[in-house]
PDB file of C-alpha atoms and ligand atoms in Angstrom:
ATOM      1  CA  MET A1429       0.029   0.020   0.020  1.00 74.00           C
ATOM      2  CA  ARG A1430       1.477   3.298  -0.949  1.00 91.00           C
ATOM      3  CA  ARG A1431       1.401   6.170   1.407  1.00 93.00           C
ATOM      4  CA  LYS A1432      -0.596   9.344   0.675  1.00 95.00           C
ATOM      5  CA  ILE A1433       1.631  12.252   1.400  1.00 96.00           C
ATOM      6  CA  VAL A1434       1.258  16.076   1.328  1.00 97.00           C
ATOM      7  CA  ALA A1435       4.630  17.810   1.827  1.00 97.00           C
ATOM      8  CA  GLY A1436       5.061  21.526   2.341  1.00 97.00           C
ATOM      9  CA  ASN A1437       8.293  22.945   0.938  1.00 98.00           C
ATOM     10  CA  TRP A1438       8.694  26.361   2.580  1.00 97.00           C
ATOM     11  CA  LYS A1439      11.807  27.080   0.409  1.00 98.00           C
ATOM     12  CA  MET A1440      13.816  30.066   1.767  1.00 98.00           C
ATOM     13  CA  ASN A1441      10.815  31.586   3.547  1.00 97.00           C
ATOM     14  CA  GLY A1442       9.645  31.951   7.105  1.00 94.00           C
ATOM     15  CA  SER A1443      10.840  32.941  10.542  1.00 95.00           C
ATOM     16  CA  ARG A1444      10.497  31.482  14.033  1.00 95.00           C
ATOM     17  CA  ALA A1445       7.348  33.559  14.419  1.00 94.00           C
ATOM     18  CA  LEU A1446       5.870  32.129  11.263  1.00 93.00           C
ATOM     19  CA  VAL A1447       6.597  28.575  12.413  1.00 93.00           C
ATOM     20  CA  LYS A1448       4.381  29.213  15.446  1.00 91.00           C
ATOM     21  CA  GLN A1449       1.752  30.839  13.354  1.00 90.00           C
ATOM     22  CA  LEU A1450       1.674  28.051  10.767  1.00 91.00           C
ATOM     23  CA  MET A1451       1.988  25.018  13.047  1.00 90.00           C
ATOM     24  CA  ALA A1452      -0.779  25.856  15.431  1.00 86.00           C
ATOM     25  CA  PRO A1453      -3.646  25.396  12.935  1.00 81.00           C
ATOM     26  CA  VAL A1454      -1.862  22.508  11.326  1.00 80.00           C
ATOM     27  CA  GLY A1455      -1.862  20.750  14.716  1.00 76.00           C
ATOM     28  CA  SER A1456      -5.455  21.347  15.596  1.00 77.00           C
ATOM     29  CA  GLU A1457      -6.820  20.500  12.100  1.00 80.00           C
ATOM     30  CA  LEU A1458      -4.569  17.487  11.570  1.00 79.00           C
ATOM     31  CA  ALA A1459      -6.195  15.672  14.511  1.00 75.00           C
ATOM     32  CA  ALA A1460      -9.504  15.860  12.673  1.00 79.00           C
ATOM     33  CA  LEU A1461      -8.116  14.538   9.367  1.00 82.00           C
ATOM     34  CA  ASP A1462      -9.373  11.049   8.731  1.00 82.00           C
ATOM     35  CA  ASN A1463      -7.929  10.367   5.250  1.00 87.00           C
ATOM     36  CA  GLY A1464      -4.697   8.828   6.404  1.00 87.00           C
ATOM     37  CA  VAL A1465      -2.537  11.464   4.710  1.00 92.00           C
ATOM     38  CA  GLY A1466       1.003  11.755   5.877  1.00 93.00           C
ATOM     39  CA  VAL A1467       1.884  15.477   6.389  1.00 94.00           C
ATOM     40  CA  VAL A1468       5.501  16.427   6.014  1.00 96.00           C
ATOM     41  CA  ILE A1469       6.783  19.954   6.748  1.00 96.00           C
ATOM     42  CA  ILE A1470      10.012  20.946   5.019  1.00 98.00           C
ATOM     43  CA  PRO A1471      11.211  24.268   6.455  1.00 97.00           C
ATOM     44  CA  PRO A1472      14.637  25.927   6.080  1.00 98.00           C
ATOM     45  CA  ALA A1473      17.037  23.700   8.053  1.00 98.00           C
ATOM     46  CA  LEU A1474      17.529  26.271  10.816  1.00 98.00           C
ATOM     47  CA  TYR A1475      13.795  25.981  11.754  1.00 97.00           C
ATOM     48  CA  VAL A1476      13.621  22.205  11.861  1.00 97.00           C
ATOM     49  CA  ALA A1477      14.058  22.287  15.638  1.00 96.00           C
ATOM     50  CA  ASP A1478      11.289  24.897  15.972  1.00 95.00           C
ATOM     51  CA  VAL A1479       8.876  22.878  13.801  1.00 94.00           C
ATOM     52  CA  LEU A1480       9.630  19.780  15.837  1.00 93.00           C
ATOM     53  CA  GLU A1481       9.200  21.741  19.063  1.00 91.00           C
ATOM     54  CA  SER A1482       5.703  22.726  17.952  1.00 86.00           C
ATOM     55  CA  ALA A1483       5.194  19.018  18.569  1.00 70.00           C
ATOM     56  CA  VAL A1484       2.265  18.385  16.326  1.00 77.00           C
ATOM     57  CA  PRO A1485       1.645  14.675  16.614  1.00 80.00           C
ATOM     58  CA  GLY A1486       1.701  12.928  13.275  1.00 81.00           C
ATOM     59  CA  VAL A1487       3.576  15.596  11.357  1.00 91.00           C
ATOM     60  CA  GLU A1488       6.906  14.627   9.964  1.00 95.00           C
ATOM     61  CA  VAL A1489       9.728  16.994   9.186  1.00 97.00           C
ATOM     62  CA  GLY A1490      12.272  17.154   6.352  1.00 98.00           C
ATOM     63  CA  VAL A1491      15.089  19.250   5.008  1.00 98.00           C
ATOM     64  CA  GLN A1492      15.329  20.761   1.596  1.00 98.00           C
ATOM     65  CA  ASN A1493      18.870  19.639   0.806  1.00 98.00           C
ATOM     66  CA  ILE A1494      21.747  17.602   2.227  1.00 98.00           C
ATOM     67  CA  ALA A1495      25.418  17.271   1.338  1.00 98.00           C
ATOM     68  CA  ARG A1496      26.663  14.557  -0.965  1.00 98.00           C
ATOM     69  CA  TRP A1497      29.239  13.574   1.677  1.00 98.00           C
ATOM     70  CA  ASN A1498      28.640  12.177   5.149  1.00 95.00           C
ATOM     71  CA  SER A1499      30.980  14.376   7.196  1.00 97.00           C
ATOM     72  CA  GLY A1500      34.209  16.371   7.021  1.00 97.00           C
ATOM     73  CA  ALA A1501      35.616  19.600   5.817  1.00 98.00           C
ATOM     74  CA  TYR A1502      32.616  20.893   3.766  1.00 98.00           C
ATOM     75  CA  THR A1503      32.011  24.296   5.209  1.00 98.00           C
ATOM     76  CA  GLY A1504      28.351  25.282   5.027  1.00 97.00           C
ATOM     77  CA  GLU A1505      26.980  21.853   4.354  1.00 98.00           C
ATOM     78  CA  ILE A1506      24.619  19.681   6.386  1.00 98.00           C
ATOM     79  CA  SER A1507      24.743  15.857   6.170  1.00 98.00           C
ATOM     80  CA  GLY A1508      21.908  13.448   5.950  1.00 98.00           C
ATOM     81  CA  ALA A1509      23.006  11.892   9.210  1.00 98.00           C
ATOM     82  CA  MET A1510      22.771  15.296  10.857  1.00 98.00           C
ATOM     83  CA  ALA A1511      19.287  15.808   9.460  1.00 98.00           C
ATOM     84  CA  ARG A1512      18.282  12.374  10.789  1.00 98.00           C
ATOM     85  CA  ASP A1513      19.930  13.017  14.138  1.00 98.00           C
ATOM     86  CA  SER A1514      17.942  16.261  14.386  1.00 97.00           C
ATOM     87  CA  GLY A1515      14.670  14.446  13.985  1.00 97.00           C
ATOM     88  CA  CYS A1516      14.048  14.693  10.230  1.00 98.00           C
ATOM     89  CA  GLY A1517      12.568  11.782   8.300  1.00 98.00           C
ATOM     90  CA  TYR A1518      12.662  13.274   4.766  1.00 98.00           C
ATOM     91  CA  VAL A1519      14.894  15.232   2.405  1.00 98.00           C
ATOM     92  CA  LEU A1520      14.145  16.845  -0.936  1.00 98.00           C
ATOM     93  CA  VAL A1521      16.725  15.876  -3.569  1.00 98.00           C
ATOM     94  CA  GLY A1522      17.123  17.392  -6.995  1.00 98.00           C
ATOM     95  CA  HIS A1523      14.497  20.130  -6.688  1.00 98.00           C
ATOM     96  CA  SER A1524      14.495  22.077  -9.982  1.00 97.00           C
ATOM     97  CA  GLU A1525      15.676  25.250  -8.161  1.00 97.00           C
ATOM     98  CA  ARG A1526      18.748  23.283  -6.968  1.00 98.00           C
ATOM     99  CA  ARG A1527      19.277  21.871 -10.465  1.00 97.00           C
ATOM    100  CA  GLN A1528      18.948  25.254 -12.131  1.00 96.00           C
ATOM    101  CA  LEU A1529      20.179  27.830  -9.658  1.00 97.00           C
ATOM    102  CA  PHE A1530      22.920  25.694  -8.010  1.00 97.00           C
ATOM    103  CA  ASP A1531      23.928  23.703 -11.055  1.00 97.00           C
ATOM    104  CA  GLU A1532      23.269  20.402  -9.338  1.00 98.00           C
ATOM    105  CA  THR A1533      24.230  17.541 -11.693  1.00 98.00           C
ATOM    106  CA  ASP A1534      22.714  14.112 -11.979  1.00 96.00           C
ATOM    107  CA  GLU A1535      25.787  12.612 -10.373  1.00 97.00           C
ATOM    108  CA  GLN A1536      25.519  14.917  -7.361  1.00 98.00           C
ATOM    109  CA  ILE A1537      21.799  14.184  -7.104  1.00 98.00           C
ATOM    110  CA  ALA A1538      22.472  10.455  -7.166  1.00 98.00           C
ATOM    111  CA  ALA A1539      25.074  10.830  -4.452  1.00 98.00           C
ATOM    112  CA  LYS A1540      22.616  12.742  -2.297  1.00 98.00           C
ATOM    113  CA  VAL A1541      19.999  10.127  -2.755  1.00 98.00           C
ATOM    114  CA  GLY A1542      22.634   7.565  -1.593  1.00 98.00           C
ATOM    115  CA  GLN A1543      23.478   9.674   1.427  1.00 98.00           C
ATOM    116  CA  ALA A1544      19.784  10.086   2.297  1.00 98.00           C
ATOM    117  CA  LEU A1545      19.173   6.341   2.202  1.00 98.00           C
ATOM    118  CA  ASP A1546      22.345   5.477   4.109  1.00 98.00           C
ATOM    119  CA  SER A1547      21.239   7.977   6.837  1.00 98.00           C
ATOM    120  CA  GLY A1548      17.743   6.492   7.157  1.00 98.00           C
ATOM    121  CA  LEU A1549      15.995   9.440   5.520  1.00 98.00           C
ATOM    122  CA  THR A1550      13.317   9.049   2.859  1.00 98.00           C
ATOM    123  CA  ALA A1551      14.480  10.877  -0.264  1.00 98.00           C
ATOM    124  CA  ILE A1552      11.891  12.834  -2.228  1.00 98.00           C
ATOM    125  CA  LEU A1553      13.536  12.849  -5.642  1.00 98.00           C
ATOM    126  CA  CYS A1554      12.155  15.779  -7.710  1.00 98.00           C
ATOM    127  CA  VAL A1555      12.001  15.402 -11.488  1.00 98.00           C
ATOM    128  CA  GLY A1556      10.382  17.475 -14.190  1.00 98.00           C
ATOM    129  CA  GLU A1557      10.715  18.978 -17.639  1.00 97.00           C
ATOM    130  CA  THR A1558      11.083  22.557 -18.746  1.00 95.00           C
ATOM    131  CA  LEU A1559       8.421  24.250 -20.970  1.00 94.00           C
ATOM    132  CA  ALA A1560      10.837  24.009 -23.974  1.00 94.00           C
ATOM    133  CA  GLN A1561      11.273  20.267 -23.355  1.00 96.00           C
ATOM    134  CA  ARG A1562       7.487  19.729 -23.066  1.00 94.00           C
ATOM    135  CA  ASN A1563       6.851  21.750 -26.228  1.00 93.00           C
ATOM    136  CA  ALA A1564       9.502  19.651 -28.027  1.00 96.00           C
ATOM    137  CA  GLY A1565       7.695  16.511 -27.019  1.00 96.00           C
ATOM    138  CA  THR A1566      10.563  15.196 -24.925  1.00 97.00           C
ATOM    139  CA  ALA A1567       8.980  15.531 -21.410  1.00 97.00           C
ATOM    140  CA  GLU A1568       8.730  11.799 -20.743  1.00 97.00           C
ATOM    141  CA  HIS A1569      12.230  11.163 -22.132  1.00 98.00           C
ATOM    142  CA  VAL A1570      13.683  13.870 -19.878  1.00 98.00           C
ATOM    143  CA  VAL A1571      11.910  12.656 -16.767  1.00 98.00           C
ATOM    144  CA  ALA A1572      12.918   9.043 -17.383  1.00 98.00           C
ATOM    145  CA  GLY A1573      16.488  10.177 -17.748  1.00 98.00           C
ATOM    146  CA  GLN A1574      16.341  12.077 -14.483  1.00 98.00           C
ATOM    147  CA  LEU A1575      14.930   8.979 -12.712  1.00 98.00           C
ATOM    148  CA  ARG A1576      17.553   6.642 -14.115  1.00 98.00           C
ATOM    149  CA  ALA A1577      20.401   8.981 -13.197  1.00 98.00           C
ATOM    150  CA  GLY A1578      19.070   9.969  -9.733  1.00 98.00           C
ATOM    151  CA  LEU A1579      18.237   6.501  -8.621  1.00 98.00           C
ATOM    152  CA  VAL A1580      21.367   4.713  -9.818  1.00 97.00           C
ATOM    153  CA  ASN A1581      22.712   4.161  -6.279  1.00 92.00           C
ATOM    154  CA  VAL A1582      19.506   2.669  -4.815  1.00 97.00           C
ATOM    155  CA  GLY A1583      20.039  -0.882  -3.594  1.00 95.00           C
ATOM    156  CA  ASP A1584      17.415  -3.587  -4.043  1.00 94.00           C
ATOM    157  CA  ASN A1585      16.147  -3.244  -0.452  1.00 96.00           C
ATOM    158  CA  GLN A1586      16.310   0.529  -0.261  1.00 97.00           C
ATOM    159  CA  TRP A1587      13.283   1.349  -2.476  1.00 98.00           C
ATOM    160  CA  PRO A1588      10.943   1.932   0.468  1.00 97.00           C
ATOM    161  CA  GLY A1589      13.037   5.075   1.190  1.00 98.00           C
ATOM    162  CA  ILE A1590      12.190   6.618  -2.186  1.00 98.00           C
ATOM    163  CA  VAL A1591       9.390   9.018  -3.018  1.00 98.00           C
ATOM    164  CA  VAL A1592       9.234  10.713  -6.451  1.00 98.00           C
ATOM    165  CA  ALA A1593       7.809  14.192  -6.933  1.00 98.00           C
ATOM    166  CA  TYR A1594       6.910  15.123 -10.477  1.00 98.00           C
ATOM    167  CA  GLU A1595       7.173  18.920 -10.760  1.00 97.00           C
ATOM    168  CA  PRO A1596       7.095  20.352 -14.259  1.00 97.00           C
ATOM    169  CA  VAL A1597       9.462  23.285 -14.073  1.00 95.00           C
ATOM    170  CA  TRP A1598       7.015  25.581 -15.940  1.00 93.00           C
ATOM    171  CA  ALA A1599       4.400  24.935 -13.225  1.00 93.00           C
ATOM    172  CA  ILE A1600       6.529  25.854 -10.154  1.00 90.00           C
ATOM    173  CA  GLY A1601       5.550  29.152  -8.628  1.00 87.00           C
ATOM    174  CA  THR A1602       3.899  30.290 -11.864  1.00 90.00           C
ATOM    175  CA  GLY A1603       0.207  29.656 -11.156  1.00 87.00           C
ATOM    176  CA  GLU A1604       0.267  27.236 -14.153  1.00 86.00           C
ATOM    177  CA  THR A1605      -0.612  23.643 -13.293  1.00 87.00           C
ATOM    178  CA  ALA A1606      -0.452  20.563 -15.484  1.00 89.00           C
ATOM    179  CA  THR A1607      -3.996  19.335 -16.158  1.00 94.00           C
ATOM    180  CA  ALA A1608      -4.911  16.395 -13.975  1.00 96.00           C
ATOM    181  CA  GLU A1609      -4.871  14.192 -17.097  1.00 96.00           C
ATOM    182  CA  ASP A1610      -1.376  15.253 -18.198  1.00 96.00           C
ATOM    183  CA  ALA A1611      -0.084  14.912 -14.657  1.00 97.00           C
ATOM    184  CA  GLN A1612      -1.618  11.421 -14.431  1.00 98.00           C
ATOM    185  CA  ALA A1613      -0.084  10.434 -17.757  1.00 97.00           C
ATOM    186  CA  MET A1614       3.393  11.474 -16.551  1.00 98.00           C
ATOM    187  CA  HIS A1615       2.926   9.707 -13.185  1.00 98.00           C
ATOM    188  CA  ALA A1616       1.962   6.520 -15.015  1.00 98.00           C
ATOM    189  CA  ALA A1617       5.085   6.855 -17.157  1.00 98.00           C
ATOM    190  CA  ILE A1618       7.169   7.406 -13.972  1.00 98.00           C
ATOM    191  CA  ARG A1619       5.766   4.261 -12.422  1.00 98.00           C
ATOM    192  CA  ASN A1620       6.543   2.424 -15.599  1.00 98.00           C
ATOM    193  CA  GLU A1621      10.174   3.663 -15.574  1.00 98.00           C
ATOM    194  CA  LEU A1622      10.514   2.738 -11.867  1.00 98.00           C
ATOM    195  CA  GLU A1623       9.372  -0.761 -12.665  1.00 97.00           C
ATOM    196  CA  LYS A1624      12.094  -1.007 -15.304  1.00 97.00           C
ATOM    197  CA  LEU A1625      14.657   0.117 -12.748  1.00 97.00           C
ATOM    198  CA  GLY A1626      13.682  -2.819 -10.582  1.00 97.00           C
ATOM    199  CA  ALA A1627      11.664  -0.828  -8.021  1.00 98.00           C
ATOM    200  CA  PRO A1628       8.437  -2.166  -6.475  1.00 97.00           C
ATOM    201  CA  ALA A1629       6.750   0.574  -8.478  1.00 97.00           C
ATOM    202  CA  ASP A1630       3.206  -0.013  -7.301  1.00 97.00           C
ATOM    203  CA  GLU A1631       4.257   0.542  -3.738  1.00 97.00           C
ATOM    204  CA  LEU A1632       6.134   3.861  -4.164  1.00 98.00           C
ATOM    205  CA  SER A1633       4.431   7.167  -3.541  1.00 98.00           C
ATOM    206  CA  LEU A1634       4.448   9.618  -6.431  1.00 98.00           C
ATOM    207  CA  LEU A1635       3.663  13.229  -5.642  1.00 98.00           C
ATOM    208  CA  TYR A1636       2.702  16.035  -7.990  1.00 97.00           C
ATOM    209  CA  GLY A1637       4.074  19.546  -7.464  1.00 97.00           C
ATOM    210  CA  GLY A1638       3.767  22.867  -9.200  1.00 96.00           C
ATOM    211  CA  SER A1639       1.196  25.506  -8.212  1.00 93.00           C
ATOM    212  CA  VAL A1640      -1.001  23.078  -6.293  1.00 96.00           C
ATOM    213  CA  LYS A1641      -3.712  25.028  -4.517  1.00 96.00           C
ATOM    214  CA  ALA A1642      -6.852  24.248  -2.459  1.00 95.00           C
ATOM    215  CA  ASP A1643      -8.956  24.530  -5.662  1.00 95.00           C
ATOM    216  CA  ASN A1644      -6.971  22.249  -7.991  1.00 96.00           C
ATOM    217  CA  ALA A1645      -5.720  19.698  -5.424  1.00 97.00           C
ATOM    218  CA  ALA A1646      -8.729  17.382  -5.407  1.00 97.00           C
ATOM    219  CA  ALA A1647      -8.713  16.865  -9.175  1.00 97.00           C
ATOM    220  CA  LEU A1648      -5.004  16.046  -9.152  1.00 97.00           C
ATOM    221  CA  PHE A1649      -5.188  13.787  -6.076  1.00 97.00           C
ATOM    222  CA  ALA A1650      -8.084  11.839  -7.535  1.00 97.00           C
ATOM    223  CA  GLN A1651      -5.803  10.489 -10.308  1.00 97.00           C
ATOM    224  CA  GLN A1652      -4.844   6.891 -10.012  1.00 96.00           C
ATOM    225  CA  ASP A1653      -1.107   7.357  -9.925  1.00 97.00           C
ATOM    226  CA  ILE A1654      -0.913  10.596  -7.954  1.00 98.00           C
ATOM    227  CA  ASP A1655      -0.445   9.823  -4.268  1.00 97.00           C
ATOM    228  CA  GLY A1656      -0.288  13.393  -2.922  1.00 97.00           C
ATOM    229  CA  GLY A1657       1.560  16.651  -3.497  1.00 98.00           C
ATOM    230  CA  LEU A1658       4.668  18.696  -2.934  1.00 98.00           C
ATOM    231  CA  ILE A1659       3.417  22.152  -2.117  1.00 98.00           C
ATOM    232  CA  GLY A1660       5.480  25.353  -2.294  1.00 97.00           C
ATOM    233  CA  GLY A1661       3.793  28.721  -1.999  1.00 96.00           C
ATOM    234  CA  ALA A1662       0.466  27.372  -0.655  1.00 97.00           C
ATOM    235  CA  SER A1663       2.228  25.618   2.217  1.00 96.00           C
ATOM    236  CA  LEU A1664       2.975  29.036   3.745  1.00 96.00           C
ATOM    237  CA  LYS A1665      -0.720  29.654   4.295  1.00 95.00           C
ATOM    238  CA  ALA A1666      -2.046  27.393   7.032  1.00 92.00           C
ATOM    239  CA  GLU A1667      -5.676  27.285   5.930  1.00 92.00           C
ATOM    240  CA  GLU A1668      -4.815  26.724   2.294  1.00 95.00           C
ATOM    241  CA  PHE A1669      -2.304  23.994   3.176  1.00 95.00           C
ATOM    242  CA  MET A1670      -4.802  22.215   5.410  1.00 93.00           C
ATOM    243  CA  SER A1671      -7.437  22.358   2.621  1.00 95.00           C
ATOM    244  CA  ILE A1672      -4.916  20.692   0.330  1.00 96.00           C
ATOM    245  CA  CYS A1673      -4.300  17.997   2.953  1.00 95.00           C
ATOM    246  CA  ARG A1674      -8.060  17.453   3.173  1.00 93.00           C
ATOM    247  CA  ALA A1675      -8.320  17.103  -0.574  1.00 95.00           C
ATOM    248  CA  VAL A1676      -6.567  13.707  -0.449  1.00 95.00           C
ATOM    249  CA  PRO A1677      -9.263  11.097  -1.236  1.00 92.00           C
ATOM    250  CA  GLY A1678     -10.769   9.435   1.789  1.00 81.00           C
ATOM    251  CA  SER A1679     -11.147  12.863   3.350  1.00 49.00           C
ATOM    252  CA  TYR A1680     -14.312  13.899   4.999  1.00 44.00           C
TER     253      TYR A1680
HETATM  254  P1  PGA B 113       4.802  25.902  -5.894  1.00 85.40           P
HETATM  255  O1  PGA B 113       6.205  25.129  -5.639  1.00 85.40           O
HETATM  256  O2  PGA B 113       3.756  25.116  -5.227  1.00 85.40           O
HETATM  257  O3  PGA B 113       5.013  27.306  -5.258  1.00 85.40           O
HETATM  258  O4  PGA B 113       4.581  25.999  -7.380  1.00 85.40           O
HETATM  259  C1  PGA B 113       6.250  23.774  -5.642  1.00 85.40           C
HETATM  260  C2  PGA B 113       7.710  23.331  -5.347  1.00 85.40           C
HETATM  261  O5  PGA B 113       8.647  23.966  -5.882  1.00 85.40           O
HETATM  262  O6  PGA B 113       7.967  22.338  -4.637  1.00 85.40           O
END
């Protein structure tokens, strides 16, 4: 049975005051959620302790990035083991902003996935095509390549530590969303590719990300191969984020 997950990626936003403001309604509303959704909060690393301290039962916490090494003279970096030691269960790997703005390569992404798994974190591997690639008809080819490259270090028994987030680059922070049908088609292609890689594809959670809002979440989450969402901007608004969590099927 694959897990339904809604993860909030705060990116480089927030403050200690905002943690308190956001986590209070998440806590009170989460208790009333009966759809079995796993809620993951992914704040800037400095606020992980604050989010954990807000002690909302059932909420898991992640970091947005880890180093591709496990320890040593890498000034400014944070290891997967440190994230785990600090109470995190998840890490985003290969977000398009890291690929584009920080020139992260497939090799680096694969190394980070390996570090995440070795540290006991679940890696949320982000994949997605640009608008030019979609218009050129190469979207599935690009995404399949990102999957093959990013997951090359995953051992046979490590697949339960992998979640894939499909985030078309043109839909991130733009207000543009893939149609539910297009998103479903890509998710089915991703599952197919995972199968080819030897993964227990039917058991892995696949999330959709890119301008998910309260008013488009239900249509996306109703699709057969979409197991939840990776939410950016809308995760910074408590009510909107909780509406998205409620939109997971099985909800009241
Ligand atoms: P968005 O971001 O929801 O603001 O489009 C999604 C993401 O980048 O994870």
